[in-house]
XYZ file of C-alpha atoms in Angstrom:
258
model
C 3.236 76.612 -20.237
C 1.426 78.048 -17.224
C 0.388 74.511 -15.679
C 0.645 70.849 -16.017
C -0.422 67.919 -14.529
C 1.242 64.756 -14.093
C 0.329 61.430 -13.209
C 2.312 58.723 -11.334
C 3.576 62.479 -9.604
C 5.065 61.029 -6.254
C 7.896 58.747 -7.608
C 10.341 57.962 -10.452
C 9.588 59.590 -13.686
C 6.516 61.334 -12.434
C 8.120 63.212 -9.637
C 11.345 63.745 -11.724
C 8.878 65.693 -14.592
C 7.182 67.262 -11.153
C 10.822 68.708 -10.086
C 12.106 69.693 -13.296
C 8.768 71.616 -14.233
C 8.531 73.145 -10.836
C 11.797 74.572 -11.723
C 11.199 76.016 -14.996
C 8.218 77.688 -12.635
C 5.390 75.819 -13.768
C 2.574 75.289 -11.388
C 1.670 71.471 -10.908
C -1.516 69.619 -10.614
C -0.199 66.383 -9.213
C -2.168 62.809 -9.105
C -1.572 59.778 -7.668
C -3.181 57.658 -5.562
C -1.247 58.334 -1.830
C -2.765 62.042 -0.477
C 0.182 61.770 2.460
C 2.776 61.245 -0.397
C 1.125 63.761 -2.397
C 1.155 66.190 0.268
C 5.059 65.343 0.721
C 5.278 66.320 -2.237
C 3.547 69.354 -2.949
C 5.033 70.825 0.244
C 8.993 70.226 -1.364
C 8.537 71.770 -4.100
C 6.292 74.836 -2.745
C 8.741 75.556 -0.641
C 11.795 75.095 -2.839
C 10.332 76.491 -5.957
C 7.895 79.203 -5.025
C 4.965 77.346 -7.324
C 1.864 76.741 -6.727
C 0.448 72.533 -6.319
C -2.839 71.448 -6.646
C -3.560 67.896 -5.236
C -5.482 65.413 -6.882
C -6.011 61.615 -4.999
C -6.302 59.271 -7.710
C -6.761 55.271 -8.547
C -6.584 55.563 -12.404
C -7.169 52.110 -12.199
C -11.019 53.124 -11.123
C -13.273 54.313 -13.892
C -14.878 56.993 -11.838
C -11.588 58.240 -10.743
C -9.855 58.712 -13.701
C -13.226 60.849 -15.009
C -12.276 63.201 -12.126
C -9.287 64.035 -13.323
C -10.579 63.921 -16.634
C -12.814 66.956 -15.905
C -10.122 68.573 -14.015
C -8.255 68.700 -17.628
C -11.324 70.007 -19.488
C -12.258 73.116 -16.733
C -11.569 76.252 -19.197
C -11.672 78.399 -16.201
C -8.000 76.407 -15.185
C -6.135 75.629 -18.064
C -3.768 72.766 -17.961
C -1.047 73.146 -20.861
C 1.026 70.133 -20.321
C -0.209 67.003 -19.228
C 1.894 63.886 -18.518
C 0.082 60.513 -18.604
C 2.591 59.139 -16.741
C 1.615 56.426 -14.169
C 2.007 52.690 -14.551
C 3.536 49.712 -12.823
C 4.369 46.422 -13.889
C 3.755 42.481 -12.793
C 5.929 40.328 -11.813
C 4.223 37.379 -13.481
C 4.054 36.250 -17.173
C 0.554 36.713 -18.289
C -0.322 33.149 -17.762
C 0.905 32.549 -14.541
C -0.507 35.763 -13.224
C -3.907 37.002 -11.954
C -6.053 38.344 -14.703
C -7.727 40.767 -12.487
C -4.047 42.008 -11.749
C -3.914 42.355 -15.662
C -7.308 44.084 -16.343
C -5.909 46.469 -13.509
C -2.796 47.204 -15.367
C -4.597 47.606 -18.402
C -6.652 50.189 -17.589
C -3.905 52.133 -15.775
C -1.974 51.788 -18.569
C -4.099 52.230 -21.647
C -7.527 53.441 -20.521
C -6.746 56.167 -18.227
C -4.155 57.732 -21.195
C -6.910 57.629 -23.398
C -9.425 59.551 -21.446
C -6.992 61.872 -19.605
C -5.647 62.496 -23.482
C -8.658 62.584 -24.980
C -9.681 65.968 -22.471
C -6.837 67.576 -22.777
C -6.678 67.058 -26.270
C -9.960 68.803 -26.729
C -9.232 71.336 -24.124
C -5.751 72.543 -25.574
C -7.452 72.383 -29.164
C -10.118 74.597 -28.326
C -7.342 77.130 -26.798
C -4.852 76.610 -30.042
C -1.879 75.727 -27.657
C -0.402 72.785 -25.349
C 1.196 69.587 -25.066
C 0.842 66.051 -23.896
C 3.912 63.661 -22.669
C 2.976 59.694 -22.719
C 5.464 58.035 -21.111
C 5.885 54.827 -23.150
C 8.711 52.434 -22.734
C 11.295 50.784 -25.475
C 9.387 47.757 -24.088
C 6.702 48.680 -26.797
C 9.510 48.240 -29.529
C 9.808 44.297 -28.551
C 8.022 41.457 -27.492
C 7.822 40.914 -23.100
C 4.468 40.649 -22.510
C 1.038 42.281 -21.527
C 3.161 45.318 -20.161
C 4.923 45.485 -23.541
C 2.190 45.014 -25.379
C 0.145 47.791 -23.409
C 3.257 50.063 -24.346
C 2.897 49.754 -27.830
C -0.414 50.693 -27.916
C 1.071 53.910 -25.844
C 3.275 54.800 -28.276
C 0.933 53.663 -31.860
C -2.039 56.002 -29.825
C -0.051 58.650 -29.764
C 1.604 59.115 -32.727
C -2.078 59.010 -34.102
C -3.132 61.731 -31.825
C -0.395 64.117 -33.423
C -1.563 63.286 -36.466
C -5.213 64.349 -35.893
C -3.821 67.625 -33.571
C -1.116 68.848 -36.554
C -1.354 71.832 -37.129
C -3.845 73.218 -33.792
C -1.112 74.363 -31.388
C -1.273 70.647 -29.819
C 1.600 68.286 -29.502
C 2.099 64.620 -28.385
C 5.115 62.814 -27.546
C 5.410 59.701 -26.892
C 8.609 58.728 -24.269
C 9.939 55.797 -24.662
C 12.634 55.321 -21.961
C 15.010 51.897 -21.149
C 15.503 50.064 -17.855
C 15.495 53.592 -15.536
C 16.802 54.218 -11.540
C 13.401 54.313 -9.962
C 10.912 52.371 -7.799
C 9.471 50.353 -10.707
C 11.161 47.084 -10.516
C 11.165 47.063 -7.053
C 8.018 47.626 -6.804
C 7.116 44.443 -9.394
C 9.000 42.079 -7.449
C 11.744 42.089 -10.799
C 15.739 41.444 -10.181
C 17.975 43.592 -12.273
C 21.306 42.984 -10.244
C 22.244 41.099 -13.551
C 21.852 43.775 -15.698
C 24.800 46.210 -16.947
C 25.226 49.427 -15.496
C 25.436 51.045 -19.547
C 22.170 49.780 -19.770
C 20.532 52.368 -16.902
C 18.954 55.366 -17.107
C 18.573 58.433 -14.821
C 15.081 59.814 -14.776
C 16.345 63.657 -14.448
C 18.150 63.555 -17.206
C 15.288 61.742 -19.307
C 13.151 63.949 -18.451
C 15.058 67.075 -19.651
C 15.626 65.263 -22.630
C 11.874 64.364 -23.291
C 11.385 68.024 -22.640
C 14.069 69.272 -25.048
C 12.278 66.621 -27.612
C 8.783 68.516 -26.695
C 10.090 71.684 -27.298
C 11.162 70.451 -30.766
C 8.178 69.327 -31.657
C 9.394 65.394 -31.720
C 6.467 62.427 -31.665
C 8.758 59.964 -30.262
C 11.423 60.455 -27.540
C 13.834 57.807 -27.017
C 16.377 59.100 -24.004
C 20.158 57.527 -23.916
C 21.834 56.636 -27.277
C 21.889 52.767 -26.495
C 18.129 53.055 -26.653
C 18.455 54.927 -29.489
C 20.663 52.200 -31.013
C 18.227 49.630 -29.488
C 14.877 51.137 -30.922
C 16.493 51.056 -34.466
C 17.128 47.512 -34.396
C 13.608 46.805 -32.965
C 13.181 48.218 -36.353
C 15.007 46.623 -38.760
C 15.714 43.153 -37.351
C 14.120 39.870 -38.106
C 10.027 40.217 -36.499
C 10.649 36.587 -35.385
C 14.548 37.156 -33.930
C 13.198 39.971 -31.801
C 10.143 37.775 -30.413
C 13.620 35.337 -29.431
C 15.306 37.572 -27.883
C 12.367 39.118 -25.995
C 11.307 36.050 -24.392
C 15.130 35.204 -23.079
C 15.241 38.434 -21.688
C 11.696 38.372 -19.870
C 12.740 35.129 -18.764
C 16.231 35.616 -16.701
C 14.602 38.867 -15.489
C 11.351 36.974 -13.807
C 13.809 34.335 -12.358
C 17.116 36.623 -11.996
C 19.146 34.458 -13.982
């Protein structure tokens, strides 16, 4: 792969993928919505690792916006061969207690803007018989916490549909579907984790090479860590209604840091 282009580039997972690709020499078409931070960015890691980053300033949560990225994935003249749909954030609020504006916002980050950035790559790679697209998902979609889990599970259901329709064109999708991971997200949503076990955290450079290694091998769905692993697979097998329990607990103590 010559070039990808991640979103959510300037923190967590998205500027973990950004590193590690940099590294294996790809040049990087990075989005996001801070140009100083994007700058920051592009700077490191053209002078660490000799590539070559294109910025892109982006609200995905604006319609307009995300359709200029969207054309930035479809230009045949500049081929993008990887794309990761990879920015999000979560609220802090359970879905009736919060702002429904807040959750439209989300939604669209979320869902609409991996649908539309997919859907041009997609079409783009197919036309050129080769490519791949990474959408980061969480193990959240595998239980029952809300709007942000529920947007997740539409991540992860959307794309294993998409690799159905590419098989077989050069194409493939993956859907990564990481646990509770060191980065700016929680923080960010106004969550406490100080209760929650250290086995139960993830590093986002390792994930990442993981998700990669699970690209590479041609895998739908990437679950990083084997107590996610474990976790999915009871998702799977347990109880519908014991899971739905156990959800709510958990979203619970986390909103009030019990």
């Amino acid at each position: 792969m010559a070039t990808a282009l991640v979103t959510g580039a300037t923190a967590g997972i998205g500027l973990a993928f950004c590193r590690e690709l940099a590294e294996r020499g790809h040049d990087l078409v990075l989005v996001a919505r801070d140009r100083a931070r994007l700058e920051n960015v592009s700077d490191e890691l053209e002078a660490k690792y000799q590539v070559h980053c294109e910025i892109l300033a982006a609200d995905l949560s604006d319609r307009l916006q995300v359709q200029k990225v969207a054309e930035r994935l479809a230009e045949p003249g500049r081929p993008v061969d990887l794309l990761v749909n990879n920015a999000g954030f979560g609220l802090s609020r359970s879905f009736l207690q919060g702002d429904v504006a807040d959750e439209e916002r989300a939604l669209d980050v979320l869902c609409r803007a991996v649908m539309v950035l997919s859907h041009a790559a997609a079409l783009a790679m197919r036309d050129r018989g080769r490519g791949a697209i990474i959408n980061v998902s969480s193990v959240a979609g595998f239980v029952a916490m809300g709007s942000y889990s529920a947007a997740k599970a539409w991540v992860t259901t959307f794309s294993e549909a998409l690799a159905n329709e590419l098989d077989g064109t050069g194409v493939t999708v993956t859907a990564l579907c990481p646990g509770f991971t060191h980065t700016e997200f929680h923080q960010r949503a106004s969550l406490d984790m100080s209760r929650l076990p250290k086995v139960m955290w993830l590093e986002a450079d390792r994930l990442v090479r993981d998700c990669l290694d699970d690209v590479k091998a041609g895998k739908v769905i990437s679950v990083p860590g084997l107590q996610y692993k474990l976790i999915a697979a009871l998702t799977r097998t347990l109880p519908r209604g014991l899971v739905r329990r156990a959800s709510g607990g958990v979203a619970s103590r986390r909103r009030h840091g019990r």
